[in-house]
Amino acid sequence: MPSFDAVHWIRELTSMYDSRSRDRRRLIEEQEALAERLKQQRLHDKDALSKQVTAQLHLGVPLIEEIPIAEVPHEEPEEVKLKVQVDEEEELFPELTEEMEGEVRRVFLPGNPDEVLSEAFRLTITRKDIHTLNHLNWLNDEVINFYMNLLVARSGRRGLPTVHAFNTFFFPKVKSDGYQAVKRWTKKVDIFAVDILLVPVHLGVHWCLAVVDFRRKSISYYDSMGGSNDEACRILLRYLKQESVDKKAKEFETSGWVLGSKGSREIPQQMNGSDCGMFTCKYADYISQDRAIHFGQKHMPYFRQRMAWEILHQRLL
């Protein structure tokens, strides 16, 4: 081939790949801009209410969320208020000791993925499962189901509400196959005898949480990406009606029940594409204690380490 033809061919080829490269860069820039706009939109309302704590602390001591204190006729001294707030934070975010952090770091190291690290509730957690809690990995069914069982085991103690949690396979089953497919799942449990039902909801690549509160006659949906899923609430109400007829031989009284999805301003929202499982678990943790949900994206690295330790030791801090 003559040299000028070769040069021409190389130029054409280079031009084609340069064009593809530009298109790819433009797409990346558009996605980054979209992500930034979404982030700013989510942060807008929160920033308007309070300043974000920006100091980076040791992971074992999570950042403290500032909680506004309502005005009272007789103001307490500032040091008393601060002590109350710190005490509350220490209870909600117990410090991880160096020994605890070291233990978690060791199980996050590469190793036999099938090595069993924890067994309870007829569930087995392997090194591969624990690794879903490391960095920005997506949580899997095993970790979420194990953690939900820890919440159930804690329930009813020290005045806490009683809780039952369905596993992560319940909702897709009842949604796709109906009540008959899950009627035997409660053979040994009376769901109407508890205060709260926790129902993890998996939307393919996104974890959410549905909560049935029998005390408040409510079914609420919690989505850390601000999504609405009233259909999930209706499916669960229909399930309750069918379960009552099947197990209690009586109609379920639905008058006064309220169904709905929590808005993005009502509950903390994730700021990345990786922590939906963590938000789902922590929503369940706070709700099962009747606590107001006061945490955010900044707490997720701490929560990941803490959950890994809790699963390894089969107890909640």
Short mmCIF file of C-alpha atoms in Angstrom, two decimals:
data_model
loop_
_atom_site.label_atom_id
_atom_site.label_comp_id
_atom_site.label_asym_id
_atom_site.label_seq_id
_atom_site.Cartn_x
_atom_site.Cartn_y
_atom_site.Cartn_z
CA MET A 1 0.00 0.00 0.00
CA PRO A 2 1.38 3.43 -0.94
CA SER A 3 2.56 5.49 1.98
CA PHE A 4 0.08 8.29 1.41
CA ASP A 5 -2.82 5.75 1.56
CA ALA A 6 -1.51 4.37 4.84
CA VAL A 7 -1.29 7.83 6.32
CA HIS A 8 -4.80 8.60 5.14
CA TRP A 9 -6.12 5.34 6.65
CA ILE A 10 -4.44 6.06 9.99
CA ARG A 11 -5.92 9.55 10.04
CA GLU A 12 -9.42 8.18 9.37
CA LEU A 13 -9.04 5.58 12.10
CA THR A 14 -7.69 8.12 14.58
CA SER A 15 -10.52 10.50 13.75
CA MET A 16 -13.13 7.80 14.37
CA TYR A 17 -11.73 6.86 17.79
CA ASP A 18 -11.24 10.49 18.74
CA SER A 19 -14.93 11.02 18.01
CA ARG A 20 -15.91 8.04 20.15
CA SER A 21 -13.67 9.27 22.94
CA ARG A 22 -15.28 12.71 22.84
CA ASP A 23 -18.76 11.18 22.93
CA ARG A 24 -17.78 9.01 25.89
CA ARG A 25 -16.29 11.96 27.77
CA ARG A 26 -19.39 14.02 27.06
CA LEU A 27 -21.64 11.24 28.40
CA ILE A 28 -19.53 10.94 31.54
CA GLU A 29 -19.65 14.70 32.06
CA GLU A 30 -23.43 14.71 31.61
CA GLN A 31 -23.83 11.91 34.16
CA GLU A 32 -21.54 13.68 36.62
CA ALA A 33 -23.50 16.90 36.18
CA LEU A 34 -26.79 15.04 36.72
CA ALA A 35 -25.44 13.38 39.85
CA GLU A 36 -24.23 16.73 41.16
CA ARG A 37 -27.63 18.35 40.53
CA LEU A 38 -29.36 15.49 42.34
CA LYS A 39 -26.95 15.80 45.24
CA GLN A 40 -27.47 19.54 45.51
CA GLN A 41 -31.23 19.13 45.34
CA ARG A 42 -31.17 16.64 48.21
CA LEU A 43 -28.85 18.75 50.28
CA HIS A 44 -30.74 22.00 49.72
CA ASP A 45 -33.50 21.51 52.30
CA LYS A 46 -31.16 20.02 54.86
CA ASP A 47 -28.60 22.80 54.43
CA ALA A 48 -31.32 25.39 54.90
CA LEU A 49 -32.15 23.97 58.32
CA SER A 50 -28.73 23.39 59.80
CA LYS A 51 -25.05 23.60 59.01
CA GLN A 52 -23.39 20.35 58.14
CA VAL A 53 -20.64 19.14 60.46
CA THR A 54 -17.52 19.01 58.32
CA ALA A 55 -14.81 18.01 60.77
CA GLN A 56 -13.46 14.56 59.93
CA LEU A 57 -13.16 12.51 63.10
CA HIS A 58 -11.69 9.08 63.81
CA LEU A 59 -14.01 6.42 62.39
CA GLY A 60 -14.60 4.95 65.85
CA VAL A 61 -16.21 8.26 66.92
CA PRO A 62 -18.88 9.13 64.33
CA LEU A 63 -19.82 12.68 63.50
CA ILE A 64 -22.45 14.18 65.73
CA GLU A 65 -25.72 15.23 64.12
CA GLU A 66 -26.89 18.56 65.41
CA ILE A 67 -30.47 18.26 66.67
CA PRO A 68 -32.40 21.51 67.11
CA ILE A 69 -33.71 22.02 70.64
CA ALA A 70 -37.15 23.52 71.03
CA GLU A 71 -37.37 26.78 72.96
CA VAL A 72 -38.56 26.51 76.55
CA PRO A 73 -39.63 29.25 78.96
CA HIS A 74 -36.60 28.73 81.20
CA GLU A 75 -33.43 28.03 79.25
CA GLU A 76 -31.07 25.48 80.72
CA PRO A 77 -27.39 26.38 80.84
CA GLU A 78 -25.61 25.70 77.55
CA GLU A 79 -23.27 23.16 79.13
CA VAL A 80 -26.27 21.12 80.35
CA LYS A 81 -27.77 21.06 76.86
CA LEU A 82 -24.47 20.01 75.37
CA LYS A 83 -24.07 17.19 77.90
CA VAL A 84 -27.58 15.86 77.13
CA GLN A 85 -26.86 15.93 73.41
CA VAL A 86 -23.50 14.19 73.83
CA ASP A 87 -25.08 11.52 76.04
CA GLU A 88 -27.72 10.86 73.38
CA GLU A 89 -25.08 10.65 70.66
CA GLU A 90 -22.96 8.24 72.70
CA GLU A 91 -26.01 5.99 73.10
CA LEU A 92 -26.88 6.11 69.39
CA PHE A 93 -23.28 5.94 68.15
CA PRO A 94 -21.25 3.91 70.65
CA GLU A 95 -17.53 4.21 70.03
CA LEU A 96 -15.76 1.34 68.33
CA THR A 97 -12.58 0.48 70.21
CA GLU A 98 -9.29 -0.12 68.45
CA GLU A 99 -9.67 -3.82 69.19
CA MET A 100 -13.13 -3.88 67.57
CA GLU A 101 -11.91 -1.98 64.51
CA GLY A 102 -8.93 -4.32 64.21
CA GLU A 103 -11.21 -7.34 64.28
CA VAL A 104 -13.36 -5.89 61.52
CA ARG A 105 -10.33 -5.00 59.41
CA ARG A 106 -9.12 -8.59 59.64
CA VAL A 107 -12.38 -10.07 58.36
CA PHE A 108 -12.36 -7.54 55.52
CA LEU A 109 -8.98 -8.89 54.34
CA PRO A 110 -8.90 -11.30 51.36
CA GLY A 111 -9.38 -14.92 52.31
CA ASN A 112 -11.46 -17.99 51.68
CA PRO A 113 -14.80 -16.51 50.54
CA ASP A 114 -16.69 -19.54 51.89
CA GLU A 115 -15.17 -19.36 55.38
CA VAL A 116 -18.01 -19.28 57.93
CA LEU A 117 -17.68 -16.31 60.28
CA SER A 118 -21.03 -16.32 62.09
CA GLU A 119 -24.00 -18.66 62.49
CA ALA A 120 -27.34 -17.91 64.13
CA PHE A 121 -31.06 -17.82 63.35
CA ARG A 122 -30.51 -20.78 60.98
CA LEU A 123 -28.42 -18.39 58.87
CA THR A 124 -24.75 -18.58 57.94
CA ILE A 125 -22.53 -15.59 57.25
CA THR A 126 -19.36 -16.20 55.25
CA ARG A 127 -16.37 -13.99 54.55
CA LYS A 128 -17.90 -13.24 51.16
CA ASP A 129 -21.08 -12.00 52.88
CA ILE A 130 -19.19 -9.84 55.39
CA HIS A 131 -17.24 -8.25 52.53
CA THR A 132 -20.49 -6.69 51.26
CA LEU A 133 -20.20 -4.38 54.29
CA ASN A 134 -16.74 -3.21 53.24
CA HIS A 135 -16.21 0.11 51.42
CA LEU A 136 -19.08 0.84 49.02
CA ASN A 137 -20.19 -2.72 48.29
CA TRP A 138 -23.89 -3.52 48.01
CA LEU A 139 -25.33 -5.49 50.93
CA ASN A 140 -26.63 -8.94 50.06
CA ASP A 141 -29.67 -10.87 51.30
CA GLU A 142 -27.69 -12.83 53.89
CA VAL A 143 -26.37 -9.76 55.67
CA ILE A 144 -29.72 -7.97 55.66
CA ASN A 145 -31.62 -11.04 56.88
CA PHE A 146 -29.08 -11.67 59.66
CA TYR A 147 -29.28 -8.05 60.82
CA MET A 148 -33.10 -8.07 60.79
CA ASN A 149 -32.98 -11.13 63.03
CA LEU A 150 -30.71 -9.26 65.43
CA LEU A 151 -33.34 -6.52 65.62
CA VAL A 152 -36.05 -9.09 66.32
CA ALA A 153 -33.92 -10.71 69.04
CA ARG A 154 -33.54 -7.32 70.75
CA SER A 155 -37.22 -6.42 70.52
CA GLY A 156 -39.43 -6.40 73.57
CA ARG A 157 -36.50 -5.71 75.91
CA ARG A 158 -36.37 -2.68 78.20
CA GLY A 159 -39.72 -1.44 76.99
CA LEU A 160 -38.90 -1.69 73.28
CA PRO A 161 -41.72 -2.59 70.87
CA THR A 162 -42.08 -6.22 69.85
CA VAL A 163 -40.96 -6.86 66.29
CA HIS A 164 -41.22 -9.49 63.59
CA ALA A 165 -39.18 -9.22 60.39
CA PHE A 166 -39.92 -11.01 57.15
CA ASN A 167 -36.90 -12.10 55.18
CA THR A 168 -35.88 -10.45 51.92
CA PHE A 169 -37.63 -13.11 49.83
CA PHE A 170 -41.08 -12.51 51.32
CA PHE A 171 -42.15 -9.38 49.50
CA PRO A 172 -41.23 -10.42 45.93
CA LYS A 173 -42.98 -13.75 46.59
CA VAL A 174 -46.23 -12.29 47.89
CA LYS A 175 -46.20 -9.66 45.16
CA SER A 176 -45.69 -12.07 42.27
CA ASP A 177 -47.45 -15.23 43.52
CA GLY A 178 -50.00 -13.98 46.02
CA TYR A 179 -50.97 -15.01 49.53
CA GLN A 180 -51.10 -18.76 48.90
CA ALA A 181 -47.37 -18.78 48.16
CA VAL A 182 -46.49 -17.37 51.61
CA LYS A 183 -49.33 -18.51 53.88
CA ARG A 184 -47.11 -21.12 55.56
CA TRP A 185 -44.35 -18.60 56.30
CA THR A 186 -46.12 -17.61 59.53
CA LYS A 187 -46.98 -21.13 60.67
CA LYS A 188 -45.11 -20.61 63.95
CA VAL A 189 -45.64 -16.89 64.49
CA ASP A 190 -48.65 -14.68 65.15
CA ILE A 191 -47.83 -11.45 63.34
CA PHE A 192 -50.85 -9.74 64.90
CA ALA A 193 -49.32 -10.20 68.35
CA VAL A 194 -46.34 -7.90 67.64
CA ASP A 195 -46.15 -4.12 67.50
CA ILE A 196 -44.13 -3.77 64.29
CA LEU A 197 -43.56 -5.76 61.12
CA LEU A 198 -40.38 -5.05 59.15
CA VAL A 199 -40.47 -5.93 55.46
CA PRO A 200 -37.30 -5.44 53.37
CA VAL A 201 -38.18 -4.63 49.76
CA HIS A 202 -35.70 -5.30 46.95
CA LEU A 203 -36.26 -3.45 43.69
CA GLY A 204 -33.68 -5.26 41.59
CA VAL A 205 -30.73 -3.02 42.39
CA HIS A 206 -32.20 -1.00 45.25
CA TRP A 207 -33.16 -1.83 48.84
CA CYS A 208 -36.09 -0.18 50.62
CA LEU A 209 -38.14 -0.90 53.73
CA ALA A 210 -41.86 -1.25 54.42
CA VAL A 211 -43.07 -1.04 58.02
CA VAL A 212 -46.40 -2.18 59.44
CA ASP A 213 -47.12 -0.53 62.78
CA PHE A 214 -50.15 -2.17 64.40
CA ARG A 215 -50.20 0.37 67.23
CA ARG A 216 -50.51 3.34 64.91
CA LYS A 217 -52.52 1.51 62.24
CA SER A 218 -50.03 2.48 59.57
CA ILE A 219 -48.07 0.96 56.71
CA SER A 220 -45.15 3.17 55.71
CA TYR A 221 -42.56 2.90 52.95
CA TYR A 222 -39.00 4.13 53.44
CA ASP A 223 -36.84 4.79 50.37
CA SER A 224 -33.39 6.37 50.75
CA MET A 225 -33.60 7.60 47.15
CA GLY A 226 -36.87 9.45 47.75
CA GLY A 227 -39.02 7.03 45.77
CA SER A 228 -42.72 6.43 46.37
CA ASN A 229 -44.24 2.94 46.40
CA ASP A 230 -47.81 3.06 47.66
CA GLU A 231 -48.44 -0.18 45.78
CA ALA A 232 -46.16 -2.00 48.24
CA CYS A 233 -48.27 -0.66 51.11
CA ARG A 234 -51.47 -1.85 49.45
CA ILE A 235 -49.97 -5.31 48.83
CA LEU A 236 -49.09 -5.61 52.51
CA LEU A 237 -52.54 -4.47 53.62
CA ARG A 238 -54.10 -7.08 51.36
CA TYR A 239 -51.75 -9.65 52.87
CA LEU A 240 -52.84 -8.69 56.40
CA LYS A 241 -56.49 -9.13 55.45
CA GLN A 242 -55.86 -12.56 53.98
CA GLU A 243 -53.63 -13.61 56.87
CA SER A 244 -56.32 -12.62 59.38
CA VAL A 245 -58.96 -14.68 57.62
CA ASP A 246 -56.63 -17.68 57.27
CA LYS A 247 -55.06 -17.66 60.76
CA LYS A 248 -57.72 -15.91 62.88
CA ALA A 249 -60.88 -16.84 60.96
CA LYS A 250 -62.01 -13.22 61.06
CA GLU A 251 -61.96 -10.12 58.91
CA PHE A 252 -59.12 -7.65 59.41
CA GLU A 253 -60.46 -4.25 60.43
CA THR A 254 -58.95 -1.70 58.02
CA SER A 255 -60.80 1.40 59.14
CA GLY A 256 -58.46 4.10 60.38
CA TRP A 257 -55.39 2.62 58.72
CA VAL A 258 -53.05 5.02 56.94
CA LEU A 259 -50.82 3.95 54.05
CA GLY A 260 -48.09 5.98 52.38
CA SER A 261 -44.49 6.57 51.41
CA LYS A 262 -42.18 8.77 53.45
CA GLY A 263 -41.03 11.88 51.61
CA SER A 264 -37.38 12.71 51.04
CA ARG A 265 -37.68 15.56 53.56
CA GLU A 266 -38.99 13.23 56.26
CA ILE A 267 -36.16 10.68 56.31
CA PRO A 268 -32.40 10.85 55.63
CA GLN A 269 -31.38 10.21 52.02
CA GLN A 270 -28.32 8.50 50.58
CA MET A 271 -25.87 10.56 48.55
CA ASN A 272 -24.35 7.72 46.54
CA GLY A 273 -25.44 4.62 44.66
CA SER A 274 -24.12 2.08 47.16
CA ASP A 275 -25.67 2.57 50.60
CA CYS A 276 -29.36 1.74 50.06
CA GLY A 277 -28.98 -1.53 51.99
CA MET A 278 -27.32 0.29 54.87
CA PHE A 279 -30.07 2.91 55.00
CA THR A 280 -32.70 0.16 54.94
CA CYS A 281 -31.08 -1.62 57.89
CA LYS A 282 -30.64 1.56 59.91
CA TYR A 283 -34.21 2.72 59.23
CA ALA A 284 -35.28 -0.63 60.70
CA ASP A 285 -32.91 -0.22 63.66
CA TYR A 286 -34.28 3.18 64.66
CA ILE A 287 -37.93 2.31 63.97
CA SER A 288 -37.68 -0.87 66.05
CA GLN A 289 -36.57 1.29 68.99
CA ASP A 290 -39.27 3.94 68.47
CA ARG A 291 -36.49 6.46 67.90
CA ALA A 292 -36.58 9.48 65.64
CA ILE A 293 -34.37 8.77 62.63
CA HIS A 294 -31.31 10.96 63.14
CA PHE A 295 -28.44 9.79 60.96
CA GLY A 296 -27.12 10.56 57.50
CA GLN A 297 -24.74 9.64 54.74
CA LYS A 298 -21.76 10.72 56.82
CA HIS A 299 -22.47 7.94 59.34
CA MET A 300 -22.40 5.09 56.83
CA PRO A 301 -18.68 4.18 57.13
CA TYR A 302 -19.15 3.90 60.90
CA PHE A 303 -22.38 1.90 60.52
CA ARG A 304 -20.71 -0.53 58.10
CA GLN A 305 -17.94 -1.34 60.57
CA ARG A 306 -20.38 -1.50 63.45
CA MET A 307 -22.73 -3.87 61.62
CA ALA A 308 -19.85 -6.15 60.68
CA TRP A 309 -18.85 -6.39 64.37
CA GLU A 310 -22.45 -6.93 65.47
CA ILE A 311 -22.94 -9.75 62.97
CA LEU A 312 -19.67 -11.40 63.99
CA HIS A 313 -20.67 -11.26 67.68
CA GLN A 314 -24.38 -11.85 67.09
CA ARG A 315 -25.43 -8.92 69.25
CA LEU A 316 -26.25 -5.28 68.78
CA LEU A 317 -24.25 -2.50 70.40
#
